[in-house]
Short mmCIF file of C-alpha atoms in Angstrom, two decimals:
data_model
loop_
_atom_site.label_atom_id
_atom_site.label_comp_id
_atom_site.label_asym_id
_atom_site.label_seq_id
_atom_site.Cartn_x
_atom_site.Cartn_y
_atom_site.Cartn_z
CA MET A 185 0.02 0.11 -0.16
CA LYS A 186 1.10 3.43 -0.72
CA ASN A 187 1.57 6.72 1.48
CA ILE A 188 -0.54 9.42 1.43
CA VAL A 189 -0.61 13.47 3.00
CA ILE A 190 -3.71 14.76 4.38
CA TYR A 191 -4.08 18.63 4.14
CA ILE A 192 -6.80 20.18 6.48
CA HIS A 193 -7.34 23.56 6.34
CA GLY A 194 -8.11 26.36 8.90
CA LYS A 195 -11.22 28.29 9.00
CA GLY A 196 -11.81 30.19 5.97
CA GLY A 197 -9.49 28.04 4.15
CA ASN A 198 -10.14 25.18 1.59
CA ALA A 199 -9.02 21.75 0.72
CA GLY A 200 -7.18 23.23 -2.68
CA GLU A 201 -4.84 24.54 -0.54
CA GLY A 202 -3.37 21.33 -0.30
CA GLU A 203 -1.50 21.53 -3.65
CA HIS A 204 1.01 23.57 -2.24
CA TYR A 205 2.72 20.86 -0.21
CA LYS A 206 2.85 18.66 -3.34
CA LYS A 207 6.51 20.10 -3.97
CA PHE A 208 7.47 18.45 -0.51
CA PHE A 209 6.10 15.14 -1.34
CA PRO A 210 6.18 14.61 -5.24
CA ASP A 211 5.61 11.02 -5.18
CA THR A 212 2.58 10.86 -2.48
CA GLU A 213 -0.87 11.42 -3.23
CA ILE A 214 -2.00 14.84 -1.57
CA TYR A 215 -5.38 14.27 0.25
CA GLY A 216 -7.45 17.59 0.76
CA PHE A 217 -10.04 17.22 3.16
CA ASP A 218 -13.13 19.27 2.25
CA TYR A 219 -14.50 18.81 5.89
CA LYS A 220 -17.98 20.44 6.98
CA ALA A 221 -17.85 20.26 10.46
CA ASN A 222 -18.26 23.66 12.78
CA THR A 223 -18.00 22.10 16.30
CA PRO A 224 -15.47 19.39 17.67
CA LEU A 225 -18.07 17.20 18.33
CA ASP A 226 -19.50 17.06 14.22
CA ALA A 227 -15.36 16.91 13.88
CA LYS A 228 -14.86 13.92 15.76
CA ASP A 229 -17.31 11.69 13.73
CA GLU A 230 -16.49 13.37 10.60
CA PHE A 231 -12.62 13.58 10.80
CA PHE A 232 -12.57 9.71 12.26
CA GLU A 233 -14.64 8.32 9.59
CA GLN A 234 -12.48 9.87 7.04
CA VAL A 235 -9.15 8.92 8.17
CA SER A 236 -9.93 5.68 9.43
CA GLU A 237 -11.33 4.87 5.64
CA LEU A 238 -7.83 6.27 3.90
CA SER A 239 -5.83 4.05 6.60
CA LYS A 240 -7.47 1.14 5.17
CA LYS A 241 -5.83 2.08 1.66
CA TYR A 242 -2.49 3.68 2.65
CA SER A 243 0.39 1.97 4.61
CA SER A 244 1.36 5.62 6.14
CA ILE A 245 -0.72 9.07 6.61
CA THR A 246 1.56 11.99 7.20
CA LEU A 247 -1.34 15.00 8.57
CA ILE A 248 -0.76 19.05 7.71
CA ALA A 249 -3.03 20.66 9.56
CA VAL A 250 -3.92 24.32 9.78
CA SER A 251 -5.33 26.26 12.66
CA LEU A 252 -8.86 25.18 13.55
CA GLY A 253 -7.81 22.12 11.22
CA ALA A 254 -5.26 21.52 13.93
CA TYR A 255 -7.66 21.51 16.65
CA PHE A 256 -10.60 19.51 15.00
CA SER A 257 -7.72 16.57 14.45
CA LEU A 258 -6.53 17.11 17.90
CA VAL A 259 -9.88 16.13 19.16
CA SER A 260 -11.16 13.48 16.96
CA GLY A 261 -9.33 10.35 17.82
CA ILE A 262 -7.34 10.17 14.55
CA ASP A 263 -4.01 10.15 16.19
CA LYS A 264 -3.72 6.43 16.00
CA PHE A 265 -3.70 6.48 12.11
CA ILE A 266 -1.11 9.41 11.47
CA THR A 267 2.49 8.56 11.22
CA LYS A 268 3.71 12.15 10.99
CA VAL A 269 1.90 15.64 11.50
CA TYR A 270 2.93 18.99 10.64
CA PHE A 271 0.82 21.88 12.49
CA ILE A 272 0.71 25.29 11.01
CA SER A 273 -0.48 27.69 13.50
CA PRO A 274 -2.30 25.39 15.60
CA ILE A 275 -5.06 25.76 18.17
CA VAL A 276 -4.10 23.52 20.19
CA ASN A 277 -6.08 25.05 23.40
CA MET A 278 -9.71 26.29 22.82
CA GLU A 279 -10.74 26.86 25.92
CA SER A 280 -8.20 29.46 26.35
CA LEU A 281 -9.05 30.82 23.00
CA ILE A 282 -12.92 31.24 23.84
CA VAL A 283 -12.21 32.66 27.54
CA ASN A 284 -10.08 35.22 25.70
CA MET A 285 -12.62 35.69 23.17
CA ILE A 286 -15.14 36.39 25.94
CA GLY A 287 -12.97 39.29 27.13
CA TRP A 288 -13.01 40.67 23.74
CA ALA A 289 -16.73 40.73 23.56
CA GLY A 290 -17.09 42.67 26.77
CA THR A 291 -18.82 39.67 28.48
CA THR A 292 -18.26 37.44 31.21
CA GLU A 293 -18.56 33.69 31.56
CA ALA A 294 -21.30 34.10 33.90
CA GLU A 295 -23.37 36.01 31.10
CA LEU A 296 -22.49 33.44 28.67
CA GLU A 297 -23.78 30.48 30.82
CA GLU A 298 -26.97 32.51 31.08
CA LYS A 299 -27.71 33.47 27.43
CA LYS A 300 -26.36 30.18 26.40
CA ILE A 301 -25.39 32.04 22.79
CA ILE A 302 -23.80 35.27 22.70
CA PRO A 303 -23.59 37.07 19.23
CA VAL A 304 -20.04 38.76 18.16
CA ASP A 305 -18.67 40.53 15.19
CA PHE A 306 -15.33 39.13 14.88
CA GLY A 307 -16.05 35.29 14.81
CA ASP A 308 -18.27 32.72 15.38
CA ASP A 309 -21.01 33.09 18.35
CA LEU A 310 -19.59 32.54 21.66
CA SER A 311 -21.39 28.99 22.63
CA TRP A 312 -21.62 27.96 26.62
CA GLU A 313 -22.18 24.55 25.31
CA TYR A 314 -18.71 24.87 23.43
CA LEU A 315 -17.03 25.86 25.98
CA GLN A 316 -18.29 23.02 28.22
CA TYR A 317 -17.60 20.44 26.01
CA VAL A 318 -13.88 21.98 25.22
CA ARG A 319 -13.49 21.76 29.19
CA ASN A 320 -14.75 17.96 29.36
CA ASN A 321 -12.98 17.18 26.65
CA LYS A 322 -8.96 16.84 26.98
CA ILE A 323 -7.06 16.35 24.02
CA SER A 324 -4.69 13.03 24.29
CA TRP A 325 -2.04 13.38 21.54
CA THR A 326 0.90 10.84 20.80
CA VAL A 327 1.99 11.53 17.04
CA PRO A 328 5.55 12.80 16.39
CA THR A 329 4.58 16.14 15.55
CA GLU A 330 6.20 19.58 14.35
CA ILE A 331 4.51 22.77 14.54
CA LEU A 332 5.11 26.19 12.93
CA TYR A 333 4.19 29.26 14.81
CA GLY A 334 4.31 32.89 14.36
CA ASN A 335 5.16 35.22 17.38
CA LEU A 336 2.61 37.63 16.01
CA ASP A 337 0.13 34.88 16.13
CA ASN A 338 -3.10 36.75 18.33
CA LEU A 339 -4.94 33.58 18.71
CA GLN A 340 -2.73 31.35 20.95
CA SER A 341 0.06 32.55 22.71
CA LEU A 342 3.85 31.10 22.62
CA GLU A 343 3.21 29.92 26.43
CA THR A 344 0.11 27.69 25.39
CA ILE A 345 2.00 26.50 22.17
CA GLN A 346 4.93 25.91 24.45
CA GLN A 347 2.70 23.83 26.95
CA PHE A 348 1.28 21.84 24.64
CA ALA A 349 4.51 20.64 22.81
CA LYS A 350 5.88 20.01 26.44
CA GLU A 351 2.71 17.66 27.32
CA THR A 352 2.76 15.85 23.61
CA GLY A 353 6.81 16.13 22.71
CA ALA A 354 5.74 18.25 20.02
CA SER A 355 8.67 20.34 18.33
CA VAL A 356 8.14 24.18 17.61
CA THR A 357 9.51 26.69 14.89
CA VAL A 358 8.80 30.14 15.93
CA MET A 359 9.05 32.60 13.18
CA GLU A 360 9.68 36.21 13.97
CA GLY A 361 7.37 38.44 12.48
CA GLY A 362 4.83 35.45 11.39
CA GLU A 363 1.11 35.69 11.73
CA HIS A 364 -1.46 33.35 12.61
CA TRP A 365 -2.31 33.47 8.83
CA PHE A 366 0.85 32.14 7.07
CA HIS A 367 0.15 34.54 3.90
CA THR A 368 3.00 36.93 2.85
CA ASP A 369 5.96 36.22 0.58
CA GLU A 370 7.84 36.06 3.38
CA GLN A 371 6.01 34.03 5.62
CA MET A 372 5.68 31.55 2.79
CA LYS A 373 8.98 31.38 2.14
CA PHE A 374 9.83 30.69 5.85
CA LEU A 375 6.83 28.24 5.83
CA ASP A 376 8.34 26.28 2.73
CA GLU A 377 11.71 26.25 4.22
CA TRP A 378 10.60 25.05 7.63
CA MET A 379 8.82 21.86 5.25
CA THR A 380 11.96 21.89 3.16
CA ASP A 381 14.33 21.50 6.21
CA LEU A 382 11.99 18.83 8.30
CA GLU A 383 11.91 16.66 4.99
#
């Protein structure tokens, strides 16, 4: 059986972005996963079903996941099918992000618990159910993982990333001047060099 690379995009991204990584795996199929999930519970089912099916056809699976796609991967139980992982600007602690968003919205956890849903103008609505799910379902991750992180990332702190790395044995590369979304010429050049160095 052959090897495959699964690319999982972040929020607002698309499966076609996976083609960028073809040059690093010229003899390997790149599968862009166009998932539908918006919550970790939905992702758990969708991601597990998709990756478990692919694992029956391929002897080795490499995962490249970005931002929210990385978080959904972390909570879906797919690690037992994966050989190696590249995370780019991953969300590794959704609880801390939601707590920060509550602050950005100028509200409180108590108000969120009372109202259950609070609309915000900078992203998805705040959800008490989502926060409780995140708190009650801790991440367990055992796959060899490389993380690329920009020090200007406004969604996860370096300390949060480093804590995740410490708990899971992941390696972290930090780009000075890198943002959460790697998209400028300089950032993409850094990303490409990172991938090349790790190959």
